[in-house]
Amino acid sequence: MDVKSARILIVEDDEDDYILTQDQLEKLDRHHFEIDWVTNLNDALDQLQKNVHEICLLDYHLGAYTGIDVLEKAQALGSHVPIIMLTGQSDDDLDRLALKAGAADFLVKGDITNARFTRAIRYAISRAEIEKARQQSLNAEIESRSKDRFIAHLSHELRTPLTSILGYTELLLNGDKANDASKELSTILNNGQHLLNLLNDILDLSKIAAGKLQLKPANIKLNSFVGDILTLMQMPASEKGLALKFYASALVPESIYADPTRLRQVIINLLFNGIKFTDFGEVSLCVDFDPAQPEHIRFKVCDTGIGIAESQIDVIFIPFQQLEDVTLKKEQGAGLGLAIATELVRRMDGVISVESKLGEGSEFTVSLKLPIELRSPLEPLDVKVSDSQRIEKYPQLTGKVLIVDDLSDIRQLVGEMCRAFGLDVRFAADGSQAIKAIEEPESDFDLVVMDIHMPVMDGRKAIVKIRELGYCKPVLALTAANMKGVDLELKSLGFDSVIGKPIDRNVLFQSIADHLKSTKTDWESENHQNKAPENIQQPRVLVVEDDIDAAELIVLLLESLGITAVIANSYQSCLSLVRQSKQFTHILLDKNLPDGNGLSLATEIGQFQSNSELIIVSGEEITNDELKHYGIKSALLKPINLQQLQNLFG
Ligand code: ADP
């Protein structure tokens, strides 16, 4: 039988009453009491503030004090022991006062021998038990909440400065201020990013340790899931010159039920490791499913890298464990990835295993259980979005391309992409190297892809020089600056097109393909006319027009004629563009500009720039004398149409 034990404090200055109470308590069946007896206020408070008793039986008259005095003093000392007050005779007012002051009950000593006393004790004990359990869970909650708060706080505290470090480093790298420090800034950026990954890993690990990691299972469509992963991994693989391959069993479930974010994290981690620890060959992902054993699906990540010695296999799954190898010191990582992956997979009711041979490569397998009730129909896995396959789908281009970038990573990256498009690739690390390469008699580049922010000579200075040298093939600018007006400014300097960073492979392909095509047409027509290509100068037009719709229309019309054009929308912006660049073969000047007259603008341009042909665009006829006076070659009457432009540039 369940025996309840409790520690009881009796505060009673009359020994007879104490003995009576004690006798009564001992008579209570299924209870065992440990009794402490005190006879004065100080001893009572001493005991009460220790909070070690389940109940206190308090005599209402304790020397000079009332029970309510004692109760209030005890509460002030932080006691929460339930107090049952005992008094000589029944008194409704006292009863009310005592309960109001926080007493658990109020009994007349004469009642001690009857059921009322027993009930009061039992009730107080139950209440004490409930209160104890509540306190315990409250404390646990406070403790765990403060741990959570600490982790959340730590994460916030570390993330905030990291955000600034990463953000400003990127800003500096992409802005004019990087100059000679871009290598150092890239190092800061890499390390900052590494720190952020580490922080994420540590947070994951602490969530796992606290049992706080909540998985959010959902239906995962394998086609797009695998496609997205391969698309993401294509770039790091090709940066290291590795093939990223994909294999699948003939039939696999159309979807599986697991936490997509976490499963993706695991597979990406394995693929990243594969790439990190492989210098030659390939890394592959395989989705392995056997219809004869439909209770499992396996994701295998294989590499042809450095491999792992048999004796070390267990070690790599322990947090912060990395295999000592001086050759790997260059690799980043904290040895947390596999520990987290193992735990995540375990939580998904799966396992990670590895087979590896030192020097030959490794095969990591994530095996997940597929509950019968959640099985989906089988189908062939059709991963369309794999980047490696997409590259092969690019129609192959021919031509020789010069890639100019001071950052070897970016240079190699763009180089890899261009090679994948079928192009012959050469490199230069800054503007002056690019000029040297272009000037080489045999160089014969069909196209140049040039970064803007470079040490020694940046892209802006380089393009002006390149155009002055008479190089008239397409030059594409690479820039991360996406501020308004940068495109316009770069085109006005002589770039044919501007490609934003981070570089989108498809955009790069399309841009190169378009420009190589248009160059070919020019060349064909030049050869047809039997002219030396060097003597041909592509028209490059500046359209000075404040009405943006009208200006854009003229640009569109010119582009339809294969002519590159840029817009200046005021007198002053025209002057500053022309001062920066002597690249405009023609300048179309609107006669009425908000900040000046097109005719006097023509005179001003003529004072420092005689290379460009000036054409005035006006709503009224302008006499030949006027044209001559202002140094203007011809006039176009508004509204401008294609025919007028064809006549002008034909
Ligand atoms: P990290 O890669 O961040 O160091 P991991 O937990 O992912 O941490 O891996 C732990 C260690 O296991 C690595 O440092 C490496 O020594 C070894 N390892 C993991 N994957 C491979 C692999 N594909 N080939 C060779 N060694 C590996």
PDB file of N, CA and C in Angstrom, residues 544-547 568-575 588-605 616-618 620 630 632 638:
ATOM      1  N   VAL A 544      21.474  62.160 -76.415  1.00  0.00           N
ATOM      2  CA  VAL A 544      21.261  63.162 -75.362  1.00  0.00           C
ATOM      3  C   VAL A 544      19.816  63.645 -75.473  1.00  0.00           C
ATOM      4  N   GLU A 545      19.014  63.199 -74.540  1.00  0.00           N
ATOM      5  CA  GLU A 545      17.563  63.451 -74.622  1.00  0.00           C
ATOM      6  C   GLU A 545      16.985  63.378 -73.219  1.00  0.00           C
ATOM      7  N   ASP A 546      16.235  64.431 -72.815  1.00  0.00           N
ATOM      8  CA  ASP A 546      15.708  64.425 -71.449  1.00  0.00           C
ATOM      9  C   ASP A 546      14.415  63.642 -71.324  1.00  0.00           C
ATOM     10  N   ASP A 547      13.692  63.483 -72.412  1.00  0.00           N
ATOM     11  CA  ASP A 547      12.458  62.685 -72.347  1.00  0.00           C
ATOM     12  C   ASP A 547      12.856  61.205 -72.431  1.00  0.00           C
ATOM     13  N   ALA A 568      22.204  59.975 -72.267  1.00  0.00           N
ATOM     14  CA  ALA A 568      22.482  61.005 -71.257  1.00  0.00           C
ATOM     15  C   ALA A 568      21.236  61.875 -71.227  1.00  0.00           C
ATOM     16  N   ASN A 569      20.714  62.162 -70.020  1.00  0.00           N
ATOM     17  CA  ASN A 569      19.420  62.844 -70.025  1.00  0.00           C
ATOM     18  C   ASN A 569      19.504  64.330 -69.676  1.00  0.00           C
ATOM     19  N   SER A 570      20.722  64.884 -69.715  1.00  0.00           N
ATOM     20  CA  SER A 570      20.826  66.328 -69.498  1.00  0.00           C
ATOM     21  C   SER A 570      22.113  66.847 -70.141  1.00  0.00           C
ATOM     22  N   TYR A 571      22.188  68.137 -70.234  1.00  0.00           N
ATOM     23  CA  TYR A 571      23.359  68.841 -70.771  1.00  0.00           C
ATOM     24  C   TYR A 571      24.607  68.411 -69.991  1.00  0.00           C
ATOM     25  N   GLN A 572      24.484  68.493 -68.632  1.00  0.00           N
ATOM     26  CA  GLN A 572      25.643  68.211 -67.783  1.00  0.00           C
ATOM     27  C   GLN A 572      26.059  66.746 -67.835  1.00  0.00           C
ATOM     28  N   SER A 573      25.064  65.829 -67.809  1.00  0.00           N
ATOM     29  CA  SER A 573      25.456  64.411 -67.814  1.00  0.00           C
ATOM     30  C   SER A 573      26.095  64.062 -69.153  1.00  0.00           C
ATOM     31  N   CYS A 574      25.665  64.727 -70.217  1.00  0.00           N
ATOM     32  CA  CYS A 574      26.305  64.505 -71.512  1.00  0.00           C
ATOM     33  C   CYS A 574      27.766  64.942 -71.446  1.00  0.00           C
ATOM     34  N   LEU A 575      27.982  66.146 -70.914  1.00  0.00           N
ATOM     35  CA  LEU A 575      29.358  66.654 -70.837  1.00  0.00           C
ATOM     36  C   LEU A 575      30.246  65.713 -70.036  1.00  0.00           C
ATOM     37  N   LEU A 588      23.860  62.258 -80.630  1.00  0.00           N
ATOM     38  CA  LEU A 588      22.578  62.859 -81.036  1.00  0.00           C
ATOM     39  C   LEU A 588      22.158  63.834 -79.942  1.00  0.00           C
ATOM     40  N   LEU A 589      22.066  65.139 -80.300  1.00  0.00           N
ATOM     41  CA  LEU A 589      21.786  66.157 -79.278  1.00  0.00           C
ATOM     42  C   LEU A 589      20.390  66.719 -79.426  1.00  0.00           C
ATOM     43  N   ASP A 590      19.593  66.565 -78.388  1.00  0.00           N
ATOM     44  CA  ASP A 590      18.278  67.208 -78.396  1.00  0.00           C
ATOM     45  C   ASP A 590      18.497  68.719 -78.273  1.00  0.00           C
ATOM     46  N   LYS A 591      17.712  69.485 -79.024  1.00  0.00           N
ATOM     47  CA  LYS A 591      17.973  70.938 -79.005  1.00  0.00           C
ATOM     48  C   LYS A 591      17.583  71.572 -77.665  1.00  0.00           C
ATOM     49  N   ASN A 592      16.466  71.110 -77.111  1.00  0.00           N
ATOM     50  CA  ASN A 592      16.019  71.728 -75.849  1.00  0.00           C
ATOM     51  C   ASN A 592      16.230  70.778 -74.674  1.00  0.00           C
ATOM     52  N   LEU A 593      17.225  71.071 -73.904  1.00  0.00           N
ATOM     53  CA  LEU A 593      17.489  70.234 -72.724  1.00  0.00           C
ATOM     54  C   LEU A 593      17.111  71.024 -71.483  1.00  0.00           C
ATOM     55  N   PRO A 594      16.759  70.351 -70.384  1.00  0.00           N
ATOM     56  CA  PRO A 594      16.306  71.099 -69.209  1.00  0.00           C
ATOM     57  C   PRO A 594      17.375  72.054 -68.674  1.00  0.00           C
ATOM     58  N   ASP A 595      18.633  71.691 -68.843  1.00  0.00           N
ATOM     59  CA  ASP A 595      19.661  72.557 -68.269  1.00  0.00           C
ATOM     60  C   ASP A 595      20.537  73.227 -69.338  1.00  0.00           C
ATOM     61  N   GLY A 596      20.007  73.380 -70.539  1.00  0.00           N
ATOM     62  CA  GLY A 596      20.802  74.094 -71.540  1.00  0.00           C
ATOM     63  C   GLY A 596      20.312  73.817 -72.950  1.00  0.00           C
ATOM     64  N   ASN A 597      20.992  74.457 -73.889  1.00  0.00           N
ATOM     65  CA  ASN A 597      20.593  74.354 -75.285  1.00  0.00           C
ATOM     66  C   ASN A 597      21.529  73.407 -76.034  1.00  0.00           C
ATOM     67  N   GLY A 598      20.948  72.525 -76.862  1.00  0.00           N
ATOM     68  CA  GLY A 598      21.730  71.532 -77.602  1.00  0.00           C
ATOM     69  C   GLY A 598      22.769  72.154 -78.516  1.00  0.00           C
ATOM     70  N   LEU A 599      22.452  73.339 -79.027  1.00  0.00           N
ATOM     71  CA  LEU A 599      23.393  73.979 -79.956  1.00  0.00           C
ATOM     72  C   LEU A 599      24.664  74.413 -79.222  1.00  0.00           C
ATOM     73  N   SER A 600      24.477  75.064 -78.073  1.00  0.00           N
ATOM     74  CA  SER A 600      25.691  75.485 -77.350  1.00  0.00           C
ATOM     75  C   SER A 600      26.419  74.284 -76.755  1.00  0.00           C
ATOM     76  N   LEU A 601      25.667  73.225 -76.459  1.00  0.00           N
ATOM     77  CA  LEU A 601      26.318  71.990 -75.987  1.00  0.00           C
ATOM     78  C   LEU A 601      27.259  71.469 -77.077  1.00  0.00           C
ATOM     79  N   ALA A 602      26.787  71.559 -78.319  1.00  0.00           N
ATOM     80  CA  ALA A 602      27.619  71.098 -79.441  1.00  0.00           C
ATOM     81  C   ALA A 602      28.933  71.881 -79.480  1.00  0.00           C
ATOM     82  N   THR A 603      28.836  73.192 -79.302  1.00  0.00           N
ATOM     83  CA  THR A 603      30.057  74.018 -79.322  1.00  0.00           C
ATOM     84  C   THR A 603      31.000  73.585 -78.206  1.00  0.00           C
ATOM     85  N   GLU A 604      30.417  73.378 -77.031  1.00  0.00           N
ATOM     86  CA  GLU A 604      31.243  73.010 -75.880  1.00  0.00           C
ATOM     87  C   GLU A 604      31.937  71.658 -76.108  1.00  0.00           C
ATOM     88  N   ILE A 605      31.176  70.709 -76.647  1.00  0.00           N
ATOM     89  CA  ILE A 605      31.778  69.383 -76.906  1.00  0.00           C
ATOM     90  C   ILE A 605      32.922  69.542 -77.914  1.00  0.00           C
ATOM     91  N   ILE A 616      22.137  67.220 -84.457  1.00  0.00           N
ATOM     92  CA  ILE A 616      21.159  67.904 -83.623  1.00  0.00           C
ATOM     93  C   ILE A 616      19.774  67.340 -83.935  1.00  0.00           C
ATOM     94  N   VAL A 617      19.006  67.130 -82.878  1.00  0.00           N
ATOM     95  CA  VAL A 617      17.655  66.599 -83.038  1.00  0.00           C
ATOM     96  C   VAL A 617      16.698  67.677 -82.564  1.00  0.00           C
ATOM     97  N   SER A 618      15.785  68.073 -83.458  1.00  0.00           N
ATOM     98  CA  SER A 618      14.958  69.213 -83.088  1.00  0.00           C
ATOM     99  C   SER A 618      13.564  69.088 -83.693  1.00  0.00           C
ATOM    100  N   GLU A 620      12.152  71.690 -85.011  1.00  0.00           N
ATOM    101  CA  GLU A 620      12.042  72.644 -86.123  1.00  0.00           C
ATOM    102  C   GLU A 620      13.288  72.570 -87.002  1.00  0.00           C
ATOM    103  N   TYR A 630      27.726  76.015 -85.278  1.00  0.00           N
ATOM    104  CA  TYR A 630      27.878  75.255 -84.020  1.00  0.00           C
ATOM    105  C   TYR A 630      28.732  73.984 -84.182  1.00  0.00           C
ATOM    106  N   ILE A 632      28.092  71.376 -86.136  1.00  0.00           N
ATOM    107  CA  ILE A 632      27.214  70.202 -86.164  1.00  0.00           C
ATOM    108  C   ILE A 632      27.182  69.638 -87.587  1.00  0.00           C
ATOM    109  N   LYS A 638      12.351  65.829 -85.504  1.00  0.00           N
ATOM    110  CA  LYS A 638      11.475  64.971 -84.682  1.00  0.00           C
ATOM    111  C   LYS A 638      10.143  64.783 -85.391  1.00  0.00           C
TER     112      LYS A 638
END
